[in-house]
Tab-separated table of N, CA and C in Angstrom:
chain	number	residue	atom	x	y	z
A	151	UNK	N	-5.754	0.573	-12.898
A	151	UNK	CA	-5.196	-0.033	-11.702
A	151	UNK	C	-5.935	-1.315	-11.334
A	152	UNK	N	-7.438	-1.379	-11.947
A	152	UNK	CA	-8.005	-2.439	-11.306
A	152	UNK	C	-7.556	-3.480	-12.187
A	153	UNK	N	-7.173	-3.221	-13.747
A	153	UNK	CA	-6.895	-4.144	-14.378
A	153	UNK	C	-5.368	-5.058	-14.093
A	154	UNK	N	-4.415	-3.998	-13.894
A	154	UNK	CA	-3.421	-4.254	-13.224
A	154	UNK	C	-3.469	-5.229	-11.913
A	155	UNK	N	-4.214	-5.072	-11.059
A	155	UNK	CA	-4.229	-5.879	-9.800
A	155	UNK	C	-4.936	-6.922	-10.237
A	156	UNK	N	-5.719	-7.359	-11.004
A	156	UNK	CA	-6.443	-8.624	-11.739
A	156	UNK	C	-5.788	-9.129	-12.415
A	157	UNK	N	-4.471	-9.136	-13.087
A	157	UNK	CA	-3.652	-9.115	-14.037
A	157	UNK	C	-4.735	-9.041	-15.527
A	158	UNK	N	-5.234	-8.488	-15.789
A	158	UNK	CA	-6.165	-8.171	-16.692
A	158	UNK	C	-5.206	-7.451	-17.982
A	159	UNK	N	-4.225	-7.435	-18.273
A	159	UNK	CA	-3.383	-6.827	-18.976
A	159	UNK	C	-4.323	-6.406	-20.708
A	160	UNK	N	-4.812	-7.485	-21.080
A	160	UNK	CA	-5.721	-7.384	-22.432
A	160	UNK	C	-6.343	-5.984	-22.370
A	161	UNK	N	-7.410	-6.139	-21.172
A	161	UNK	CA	-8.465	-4.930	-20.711
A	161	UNK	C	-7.682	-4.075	-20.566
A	162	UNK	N	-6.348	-3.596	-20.142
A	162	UNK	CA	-5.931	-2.529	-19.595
A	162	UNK	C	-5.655	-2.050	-20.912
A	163	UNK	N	-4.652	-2.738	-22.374
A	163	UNK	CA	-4.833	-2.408	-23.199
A	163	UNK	C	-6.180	-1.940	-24.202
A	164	UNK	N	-6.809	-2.836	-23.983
A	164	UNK	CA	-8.222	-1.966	-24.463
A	164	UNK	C	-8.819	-0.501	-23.832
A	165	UNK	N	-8.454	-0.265	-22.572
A	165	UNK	CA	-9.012	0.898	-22.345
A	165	UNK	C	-7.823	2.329	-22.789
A	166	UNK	N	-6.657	1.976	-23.377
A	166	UNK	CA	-5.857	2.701	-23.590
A	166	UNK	C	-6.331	3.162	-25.063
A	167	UNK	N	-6.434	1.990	-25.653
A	167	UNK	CA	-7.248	1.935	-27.351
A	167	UNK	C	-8.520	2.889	-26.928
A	168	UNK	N	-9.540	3.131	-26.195
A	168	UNK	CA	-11.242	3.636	-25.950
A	168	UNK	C	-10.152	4.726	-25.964
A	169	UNK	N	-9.628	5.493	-24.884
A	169	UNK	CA	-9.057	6.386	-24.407
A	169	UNK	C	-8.326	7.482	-26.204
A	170	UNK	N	-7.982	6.426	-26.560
A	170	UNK	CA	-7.087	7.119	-27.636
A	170	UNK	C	-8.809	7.633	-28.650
A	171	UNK	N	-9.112	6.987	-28.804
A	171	UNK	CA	-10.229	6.745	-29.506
A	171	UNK	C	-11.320	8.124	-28.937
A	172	UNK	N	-11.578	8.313	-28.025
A	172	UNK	CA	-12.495	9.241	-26.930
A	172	UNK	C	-11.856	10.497	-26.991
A	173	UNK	N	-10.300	10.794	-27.310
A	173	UNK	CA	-9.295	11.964	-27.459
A	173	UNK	C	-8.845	12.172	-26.035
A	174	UNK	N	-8.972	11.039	-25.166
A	174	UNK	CA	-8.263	11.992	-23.905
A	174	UNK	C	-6.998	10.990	-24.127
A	175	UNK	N	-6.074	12.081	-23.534
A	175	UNK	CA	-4.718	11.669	-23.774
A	175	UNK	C	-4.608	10.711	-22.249
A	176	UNK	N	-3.982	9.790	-22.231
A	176	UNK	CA	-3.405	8.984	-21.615
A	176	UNK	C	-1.871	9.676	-21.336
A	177	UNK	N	-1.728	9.503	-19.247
A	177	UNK	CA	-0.779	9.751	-18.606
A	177	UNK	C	0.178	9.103	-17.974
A	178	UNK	N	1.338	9.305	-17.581
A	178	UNK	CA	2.202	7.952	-17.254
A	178	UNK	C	1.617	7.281	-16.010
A	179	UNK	N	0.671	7.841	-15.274
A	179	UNK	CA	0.406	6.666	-14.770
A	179	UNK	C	-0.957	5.915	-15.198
A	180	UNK	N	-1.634	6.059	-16.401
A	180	UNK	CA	-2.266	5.213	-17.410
A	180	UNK	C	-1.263	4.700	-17.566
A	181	UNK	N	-0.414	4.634	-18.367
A	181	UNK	CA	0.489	4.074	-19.242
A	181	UNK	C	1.402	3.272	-18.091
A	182	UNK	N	1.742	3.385	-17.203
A	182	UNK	CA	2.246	2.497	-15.844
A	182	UNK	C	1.198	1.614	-15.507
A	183	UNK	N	0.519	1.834	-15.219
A	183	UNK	CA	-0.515	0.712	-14.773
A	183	UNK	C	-0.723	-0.311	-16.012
A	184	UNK	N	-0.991	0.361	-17.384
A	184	UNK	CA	-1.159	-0.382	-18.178
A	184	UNK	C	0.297	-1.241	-18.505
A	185	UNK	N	1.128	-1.124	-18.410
A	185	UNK	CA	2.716	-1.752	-18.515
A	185	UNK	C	3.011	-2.525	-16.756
A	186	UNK	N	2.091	-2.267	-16.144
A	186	UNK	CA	2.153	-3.185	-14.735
A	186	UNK	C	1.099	-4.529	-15.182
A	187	UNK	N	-0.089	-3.939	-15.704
A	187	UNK	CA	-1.049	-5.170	-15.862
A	187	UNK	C	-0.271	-6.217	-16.928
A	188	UNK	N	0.524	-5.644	-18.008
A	188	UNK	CA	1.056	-6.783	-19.143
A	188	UNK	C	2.502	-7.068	-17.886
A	189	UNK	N	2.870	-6.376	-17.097
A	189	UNK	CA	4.110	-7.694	-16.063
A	189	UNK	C	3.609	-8.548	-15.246
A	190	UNK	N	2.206	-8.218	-14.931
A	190	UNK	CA	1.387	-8.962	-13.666
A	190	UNK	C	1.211	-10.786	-14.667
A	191	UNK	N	0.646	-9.830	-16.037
A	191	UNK	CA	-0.017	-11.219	-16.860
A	191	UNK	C	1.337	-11.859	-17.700
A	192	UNK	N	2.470	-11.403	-17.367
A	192	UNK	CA	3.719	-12.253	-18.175
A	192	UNK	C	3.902	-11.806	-19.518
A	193	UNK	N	3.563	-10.637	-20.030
A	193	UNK	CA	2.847	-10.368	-21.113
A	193	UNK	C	4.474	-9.145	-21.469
A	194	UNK	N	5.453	-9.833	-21.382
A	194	UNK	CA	7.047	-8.612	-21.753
A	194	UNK	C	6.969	-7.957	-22.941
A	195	UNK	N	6.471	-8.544	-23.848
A	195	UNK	CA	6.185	-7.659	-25.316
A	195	UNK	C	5.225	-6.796	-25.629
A	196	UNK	N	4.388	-7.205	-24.711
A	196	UNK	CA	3.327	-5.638	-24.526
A	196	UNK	C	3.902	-4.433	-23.623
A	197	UNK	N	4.444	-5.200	-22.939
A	197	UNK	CA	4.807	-4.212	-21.858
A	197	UNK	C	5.617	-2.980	-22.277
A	198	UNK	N	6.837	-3.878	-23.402
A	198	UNK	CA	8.244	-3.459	-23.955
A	198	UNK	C	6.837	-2.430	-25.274
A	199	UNK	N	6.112	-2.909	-25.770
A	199	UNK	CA	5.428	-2.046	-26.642
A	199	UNK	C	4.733	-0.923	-25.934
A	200	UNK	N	4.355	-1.144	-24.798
A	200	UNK	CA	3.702	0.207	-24.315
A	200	UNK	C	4.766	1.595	-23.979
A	201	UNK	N	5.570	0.848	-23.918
A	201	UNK	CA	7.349	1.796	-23.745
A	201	UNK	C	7.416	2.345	-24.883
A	202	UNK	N	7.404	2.271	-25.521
A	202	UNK	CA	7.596	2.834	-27.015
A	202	UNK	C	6.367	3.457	-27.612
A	203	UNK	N	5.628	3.320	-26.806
A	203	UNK	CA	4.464	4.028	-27.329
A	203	UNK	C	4.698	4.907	-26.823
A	204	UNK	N	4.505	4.818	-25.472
A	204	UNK	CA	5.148	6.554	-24.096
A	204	UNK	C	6.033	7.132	-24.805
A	205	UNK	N	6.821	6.630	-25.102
A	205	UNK	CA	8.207	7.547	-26.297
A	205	UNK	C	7.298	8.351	-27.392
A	206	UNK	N	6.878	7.770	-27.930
A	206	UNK	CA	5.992	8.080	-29.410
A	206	UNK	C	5.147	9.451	-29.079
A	207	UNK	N	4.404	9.108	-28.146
A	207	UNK	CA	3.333	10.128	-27.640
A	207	UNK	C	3.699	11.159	-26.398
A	208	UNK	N	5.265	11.359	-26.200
A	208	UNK	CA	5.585	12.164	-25.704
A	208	UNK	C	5.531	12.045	-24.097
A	209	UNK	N	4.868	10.827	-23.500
A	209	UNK	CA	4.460	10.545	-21.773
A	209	UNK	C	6.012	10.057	-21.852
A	210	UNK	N	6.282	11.047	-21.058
A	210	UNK	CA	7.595	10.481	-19.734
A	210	UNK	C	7.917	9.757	-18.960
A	211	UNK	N	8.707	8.631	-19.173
A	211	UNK	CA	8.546	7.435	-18.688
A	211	UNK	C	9.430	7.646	-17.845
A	212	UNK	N	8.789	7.411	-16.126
A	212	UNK	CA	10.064	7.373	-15.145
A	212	UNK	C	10.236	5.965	-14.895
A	213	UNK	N	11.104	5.870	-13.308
A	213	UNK	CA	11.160	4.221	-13.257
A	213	UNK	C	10.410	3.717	-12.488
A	214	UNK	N	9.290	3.761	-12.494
A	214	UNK	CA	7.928	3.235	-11.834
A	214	UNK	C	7.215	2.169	-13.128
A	215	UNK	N	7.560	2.871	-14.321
A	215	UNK	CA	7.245	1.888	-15.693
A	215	UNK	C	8.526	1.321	-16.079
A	216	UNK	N	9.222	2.026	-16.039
A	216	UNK	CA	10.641	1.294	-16.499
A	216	UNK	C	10.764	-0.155	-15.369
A	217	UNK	N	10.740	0.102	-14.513
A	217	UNK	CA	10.441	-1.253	-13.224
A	217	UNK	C	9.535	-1.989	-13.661
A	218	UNK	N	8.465	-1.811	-13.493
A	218	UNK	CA	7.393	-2.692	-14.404
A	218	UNK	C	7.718	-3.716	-15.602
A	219	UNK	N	8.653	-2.683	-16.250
A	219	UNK	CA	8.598	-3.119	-18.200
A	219	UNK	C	10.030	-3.938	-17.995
A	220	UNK	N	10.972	-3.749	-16.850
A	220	UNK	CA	12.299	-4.978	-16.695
A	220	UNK	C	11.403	-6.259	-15.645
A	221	UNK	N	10.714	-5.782	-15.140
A	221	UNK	CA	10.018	-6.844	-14.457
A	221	UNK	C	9.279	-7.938	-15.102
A	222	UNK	N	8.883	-7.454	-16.318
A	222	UNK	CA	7.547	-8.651	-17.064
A	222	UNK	C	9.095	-8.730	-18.583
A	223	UNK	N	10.276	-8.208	-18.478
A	223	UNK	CA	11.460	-9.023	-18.818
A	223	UNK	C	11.591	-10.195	-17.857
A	224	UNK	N	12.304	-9.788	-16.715
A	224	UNK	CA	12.393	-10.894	-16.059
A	224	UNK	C	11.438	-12.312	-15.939
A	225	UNK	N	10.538	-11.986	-16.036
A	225	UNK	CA	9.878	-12.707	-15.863
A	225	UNK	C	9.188	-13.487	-16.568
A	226	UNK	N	9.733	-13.321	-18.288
A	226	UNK	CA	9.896	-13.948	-19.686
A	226	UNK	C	11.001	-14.525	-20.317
A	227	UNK	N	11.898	-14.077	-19.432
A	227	UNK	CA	12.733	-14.624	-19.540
A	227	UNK	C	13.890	-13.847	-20.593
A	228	UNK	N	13.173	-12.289	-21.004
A	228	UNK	CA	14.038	-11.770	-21.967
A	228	UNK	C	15.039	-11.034	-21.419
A	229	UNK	N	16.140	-11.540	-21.255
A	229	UNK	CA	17.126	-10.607	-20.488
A	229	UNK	C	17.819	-9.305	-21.140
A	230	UNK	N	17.764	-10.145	-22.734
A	230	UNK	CA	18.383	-8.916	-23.769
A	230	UNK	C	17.559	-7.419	-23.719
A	231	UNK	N	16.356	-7.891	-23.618
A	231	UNK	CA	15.803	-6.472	-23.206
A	231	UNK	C	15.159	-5.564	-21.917
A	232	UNK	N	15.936	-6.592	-20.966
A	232	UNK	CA	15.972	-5.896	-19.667
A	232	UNK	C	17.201	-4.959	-19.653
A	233	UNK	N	17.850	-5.556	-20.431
A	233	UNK	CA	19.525	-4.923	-20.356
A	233	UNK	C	19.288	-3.132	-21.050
A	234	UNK	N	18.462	-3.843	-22.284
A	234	UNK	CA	18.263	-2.513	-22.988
A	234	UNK	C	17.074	-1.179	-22.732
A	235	UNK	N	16.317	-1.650	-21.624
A	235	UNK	CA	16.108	-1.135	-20.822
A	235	UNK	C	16.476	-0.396	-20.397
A	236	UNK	N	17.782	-0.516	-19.053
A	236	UNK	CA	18.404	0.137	-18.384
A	236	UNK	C	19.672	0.952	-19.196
A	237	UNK	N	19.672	0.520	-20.259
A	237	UNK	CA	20.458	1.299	-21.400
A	237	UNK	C	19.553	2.582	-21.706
A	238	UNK	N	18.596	2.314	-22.425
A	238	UNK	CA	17.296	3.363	-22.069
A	238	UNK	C	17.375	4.387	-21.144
A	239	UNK	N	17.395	3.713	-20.095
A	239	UNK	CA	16.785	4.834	-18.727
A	239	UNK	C	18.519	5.396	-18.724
A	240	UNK	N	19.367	5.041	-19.130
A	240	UNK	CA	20.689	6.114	-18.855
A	240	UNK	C	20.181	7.047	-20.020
A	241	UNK	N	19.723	6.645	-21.115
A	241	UNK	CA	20.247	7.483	-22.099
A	241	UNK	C	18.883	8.603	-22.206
A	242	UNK	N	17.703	8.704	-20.792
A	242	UNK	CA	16.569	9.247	-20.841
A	242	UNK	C	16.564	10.302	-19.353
A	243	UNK	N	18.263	9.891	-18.844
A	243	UNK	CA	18.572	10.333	-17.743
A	243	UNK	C	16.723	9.741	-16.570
A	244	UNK	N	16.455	8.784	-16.338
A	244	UNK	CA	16.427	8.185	-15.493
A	244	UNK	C	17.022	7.352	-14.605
A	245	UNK	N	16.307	7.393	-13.453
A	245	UNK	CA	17.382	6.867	-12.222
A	245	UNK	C	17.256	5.570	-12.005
A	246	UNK	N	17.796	4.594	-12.677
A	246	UNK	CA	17.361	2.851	-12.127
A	246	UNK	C	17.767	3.173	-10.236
A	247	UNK	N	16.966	2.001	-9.904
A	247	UNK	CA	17.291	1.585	-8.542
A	247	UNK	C	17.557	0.259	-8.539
A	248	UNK	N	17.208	0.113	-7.366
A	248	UNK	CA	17.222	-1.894	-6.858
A	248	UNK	C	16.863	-2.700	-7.276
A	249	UNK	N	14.904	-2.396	-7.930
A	249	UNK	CA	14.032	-2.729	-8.252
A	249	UNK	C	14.720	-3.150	-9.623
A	250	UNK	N	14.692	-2.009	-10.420
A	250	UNK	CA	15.459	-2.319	-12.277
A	250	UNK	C	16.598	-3.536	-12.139
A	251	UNK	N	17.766	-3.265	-11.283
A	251	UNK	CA	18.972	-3.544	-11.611
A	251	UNK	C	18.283	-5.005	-11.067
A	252	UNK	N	17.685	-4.998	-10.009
A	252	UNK	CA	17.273	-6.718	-9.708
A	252	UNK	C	16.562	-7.949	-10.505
A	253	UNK	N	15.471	-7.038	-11.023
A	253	UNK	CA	14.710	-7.866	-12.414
A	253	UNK	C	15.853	-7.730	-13.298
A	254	UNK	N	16.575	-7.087	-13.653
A	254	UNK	CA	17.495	-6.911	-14.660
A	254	UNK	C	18.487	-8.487	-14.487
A	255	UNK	N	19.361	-8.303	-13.279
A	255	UNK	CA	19.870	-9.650	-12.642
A	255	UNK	C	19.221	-10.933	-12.886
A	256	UNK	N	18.059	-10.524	-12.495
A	256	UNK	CA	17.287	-12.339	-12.301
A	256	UNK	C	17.032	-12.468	-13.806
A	257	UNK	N	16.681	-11.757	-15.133
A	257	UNK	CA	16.047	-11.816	-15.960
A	257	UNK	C	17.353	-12.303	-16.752
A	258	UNK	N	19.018	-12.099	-16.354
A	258	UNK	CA	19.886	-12.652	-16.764
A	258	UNK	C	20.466	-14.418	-16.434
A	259	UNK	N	19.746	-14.025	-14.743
A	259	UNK	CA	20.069	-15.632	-14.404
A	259	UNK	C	18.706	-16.038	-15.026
A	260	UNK	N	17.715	-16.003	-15.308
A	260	UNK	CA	16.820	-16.395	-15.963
A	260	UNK	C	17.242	-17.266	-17.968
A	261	UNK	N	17.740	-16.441	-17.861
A	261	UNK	CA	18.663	-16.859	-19.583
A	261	UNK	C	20.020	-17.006	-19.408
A	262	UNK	N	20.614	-17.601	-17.914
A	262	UNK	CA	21.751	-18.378	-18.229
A	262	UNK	C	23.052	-17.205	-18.376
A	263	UNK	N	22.758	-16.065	-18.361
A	263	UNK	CA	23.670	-15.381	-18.590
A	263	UNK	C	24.549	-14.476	-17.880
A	264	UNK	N	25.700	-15.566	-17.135
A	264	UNK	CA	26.209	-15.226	-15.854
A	264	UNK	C	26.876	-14.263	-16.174
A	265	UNK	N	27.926	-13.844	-16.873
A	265	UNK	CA	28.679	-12.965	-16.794
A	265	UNK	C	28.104	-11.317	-17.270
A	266	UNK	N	27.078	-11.222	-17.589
A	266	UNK	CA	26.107	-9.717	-17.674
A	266	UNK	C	25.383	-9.554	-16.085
A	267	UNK	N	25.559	-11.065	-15.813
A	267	UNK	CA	24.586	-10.208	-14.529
A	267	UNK	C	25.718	-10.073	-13.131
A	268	UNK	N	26.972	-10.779	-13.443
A	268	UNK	CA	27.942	-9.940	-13.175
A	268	UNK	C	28.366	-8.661	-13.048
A	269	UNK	N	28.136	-8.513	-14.312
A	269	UNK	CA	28.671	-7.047	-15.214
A	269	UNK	C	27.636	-5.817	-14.305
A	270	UNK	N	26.190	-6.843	-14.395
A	270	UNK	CA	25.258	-5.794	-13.563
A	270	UNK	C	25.242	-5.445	-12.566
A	271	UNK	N	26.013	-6.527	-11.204
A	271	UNK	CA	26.439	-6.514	-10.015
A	271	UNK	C	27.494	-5.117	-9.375
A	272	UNK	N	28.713	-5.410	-10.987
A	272	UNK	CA	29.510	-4.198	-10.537
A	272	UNK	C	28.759	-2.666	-10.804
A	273	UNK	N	28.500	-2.404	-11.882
A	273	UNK	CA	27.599	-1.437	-12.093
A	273	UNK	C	26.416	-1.034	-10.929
A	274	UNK	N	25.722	-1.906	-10.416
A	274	UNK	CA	24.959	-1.742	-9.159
A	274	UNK	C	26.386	-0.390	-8.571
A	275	UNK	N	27.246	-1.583	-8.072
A	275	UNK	CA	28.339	-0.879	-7.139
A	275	UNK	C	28.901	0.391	-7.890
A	276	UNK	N	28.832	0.359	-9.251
A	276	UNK	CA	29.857	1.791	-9.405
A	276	UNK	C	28.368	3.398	-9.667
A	277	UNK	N	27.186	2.716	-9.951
A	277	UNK	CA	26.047	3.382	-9.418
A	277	UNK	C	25.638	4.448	-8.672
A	278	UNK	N	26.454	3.353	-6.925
A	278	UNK	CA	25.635	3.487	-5.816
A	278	UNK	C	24.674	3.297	-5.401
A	279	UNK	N	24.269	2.245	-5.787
A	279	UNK	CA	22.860	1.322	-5.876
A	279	UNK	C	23.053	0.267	-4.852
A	280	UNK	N	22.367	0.379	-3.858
A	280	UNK	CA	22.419	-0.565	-2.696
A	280	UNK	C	22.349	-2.093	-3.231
A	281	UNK	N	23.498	-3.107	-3.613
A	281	UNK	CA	22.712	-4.402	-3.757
A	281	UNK	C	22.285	-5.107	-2.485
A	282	UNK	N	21.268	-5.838	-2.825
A	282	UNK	CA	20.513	-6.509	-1.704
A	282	UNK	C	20.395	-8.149	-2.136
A	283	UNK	N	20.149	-8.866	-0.929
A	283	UNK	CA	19.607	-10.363	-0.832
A	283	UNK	C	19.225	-10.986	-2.359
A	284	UNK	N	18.218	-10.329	-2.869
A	284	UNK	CA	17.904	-10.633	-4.237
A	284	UNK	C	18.933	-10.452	-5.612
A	285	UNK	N	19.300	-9.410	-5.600
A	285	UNK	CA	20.006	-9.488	-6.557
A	285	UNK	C	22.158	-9.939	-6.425
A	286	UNK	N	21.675	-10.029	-5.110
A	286	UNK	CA	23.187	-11.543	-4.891
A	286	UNK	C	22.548	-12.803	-5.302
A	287	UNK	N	21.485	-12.989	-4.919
A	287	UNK	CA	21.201	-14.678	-4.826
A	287	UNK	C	20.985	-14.880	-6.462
A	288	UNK	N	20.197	-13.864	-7.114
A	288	UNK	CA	20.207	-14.387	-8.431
A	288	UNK	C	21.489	-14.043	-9.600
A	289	UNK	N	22.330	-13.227	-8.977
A	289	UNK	CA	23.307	-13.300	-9.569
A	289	UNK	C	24.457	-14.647	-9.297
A	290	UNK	N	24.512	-14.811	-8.116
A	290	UNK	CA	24.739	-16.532	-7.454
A	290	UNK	C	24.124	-17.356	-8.294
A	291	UNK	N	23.082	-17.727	-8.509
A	291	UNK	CA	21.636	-18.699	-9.359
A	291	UNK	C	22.623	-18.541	-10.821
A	292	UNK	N	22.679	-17.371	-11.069
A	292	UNK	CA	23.408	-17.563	-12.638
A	292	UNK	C	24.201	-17.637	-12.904
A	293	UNK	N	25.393	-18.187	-11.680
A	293	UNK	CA	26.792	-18.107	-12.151
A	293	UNK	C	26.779	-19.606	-12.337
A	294	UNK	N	25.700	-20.629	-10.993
A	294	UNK	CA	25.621	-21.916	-10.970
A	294	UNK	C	24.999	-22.238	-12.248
A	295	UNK	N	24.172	-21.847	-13.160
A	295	UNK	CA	23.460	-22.263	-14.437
A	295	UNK	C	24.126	-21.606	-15.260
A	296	UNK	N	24.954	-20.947	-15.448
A	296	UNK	CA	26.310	-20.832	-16.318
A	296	UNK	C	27.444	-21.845	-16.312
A	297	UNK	N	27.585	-22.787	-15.214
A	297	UNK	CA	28.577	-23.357	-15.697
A	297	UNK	C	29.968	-23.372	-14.562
């Protein structure tokens, strides 16, 4: 957590490596914090790798990491795998919220790609997912940088 709030993302991965190394198993919220410190540091491909590690090693990924791991999407700008993400969390029966579907949105107006974050808008609605301020305005943002 401390590495996380420092954006220390490197260190947070290194203590996951000691940890593996020492035999204590690492828990989802190791593995959350460590997938918060690589969104804090911009770091989406670690993040998207620590996801797949949680898969690998059996930690249950709710959407406290799944939020995290569309967040340091968004914020790389990879929208293709914010999308697949939330493809993920259906097919892991997790519950996206606001949080997912919003980085999800911006991480589309982020790459220009108005009509998915459309697509994500209605889905919000057929959900039941409250949309809010943020994920209108950046779905707005990407219809104007679409064209």
């Amino acid at each position: 957590s401390a590495c996380q709030k420092g954006g220390a993302w490197w260190h947070a991965l290194q203590l996951l490596h000691e940890m593996a190394g020492s035999r204590v198993e690492a828990d989802i919220i190791t593995y959350a914090s460590a997938v918060s410190a690589c969104e804090t540091g911009g770091e989406w491909s670690q993040a998207l790798q620590l996801m797949h590690q949680m898969a690998d090693q059996h930690v249950e990924r709710d959407t406290i990491a799944y939020n995290a791991a569309a967040s340091a999407c968004q914020k790389g700008g990879a929208w293709w795998h914010a999308l697949q993400l939330l493809h993920e969390m259906a097919g892991s029966r997790v519950e996206a919220d606001i949080i997912t579907y919003a980085s999800a949105v911006s991480a589309c107006e982020t790459g220009g790609e108005w009509s998915q974050a459309l697509q994500l808008m209605h889905q919000m609605a057929d959900q039941h997912v409250e949309r809010d301020t943020i994920a209108y305005n950046a779905a707005a943002s990407a219809c104007q940088k679409g064209g």
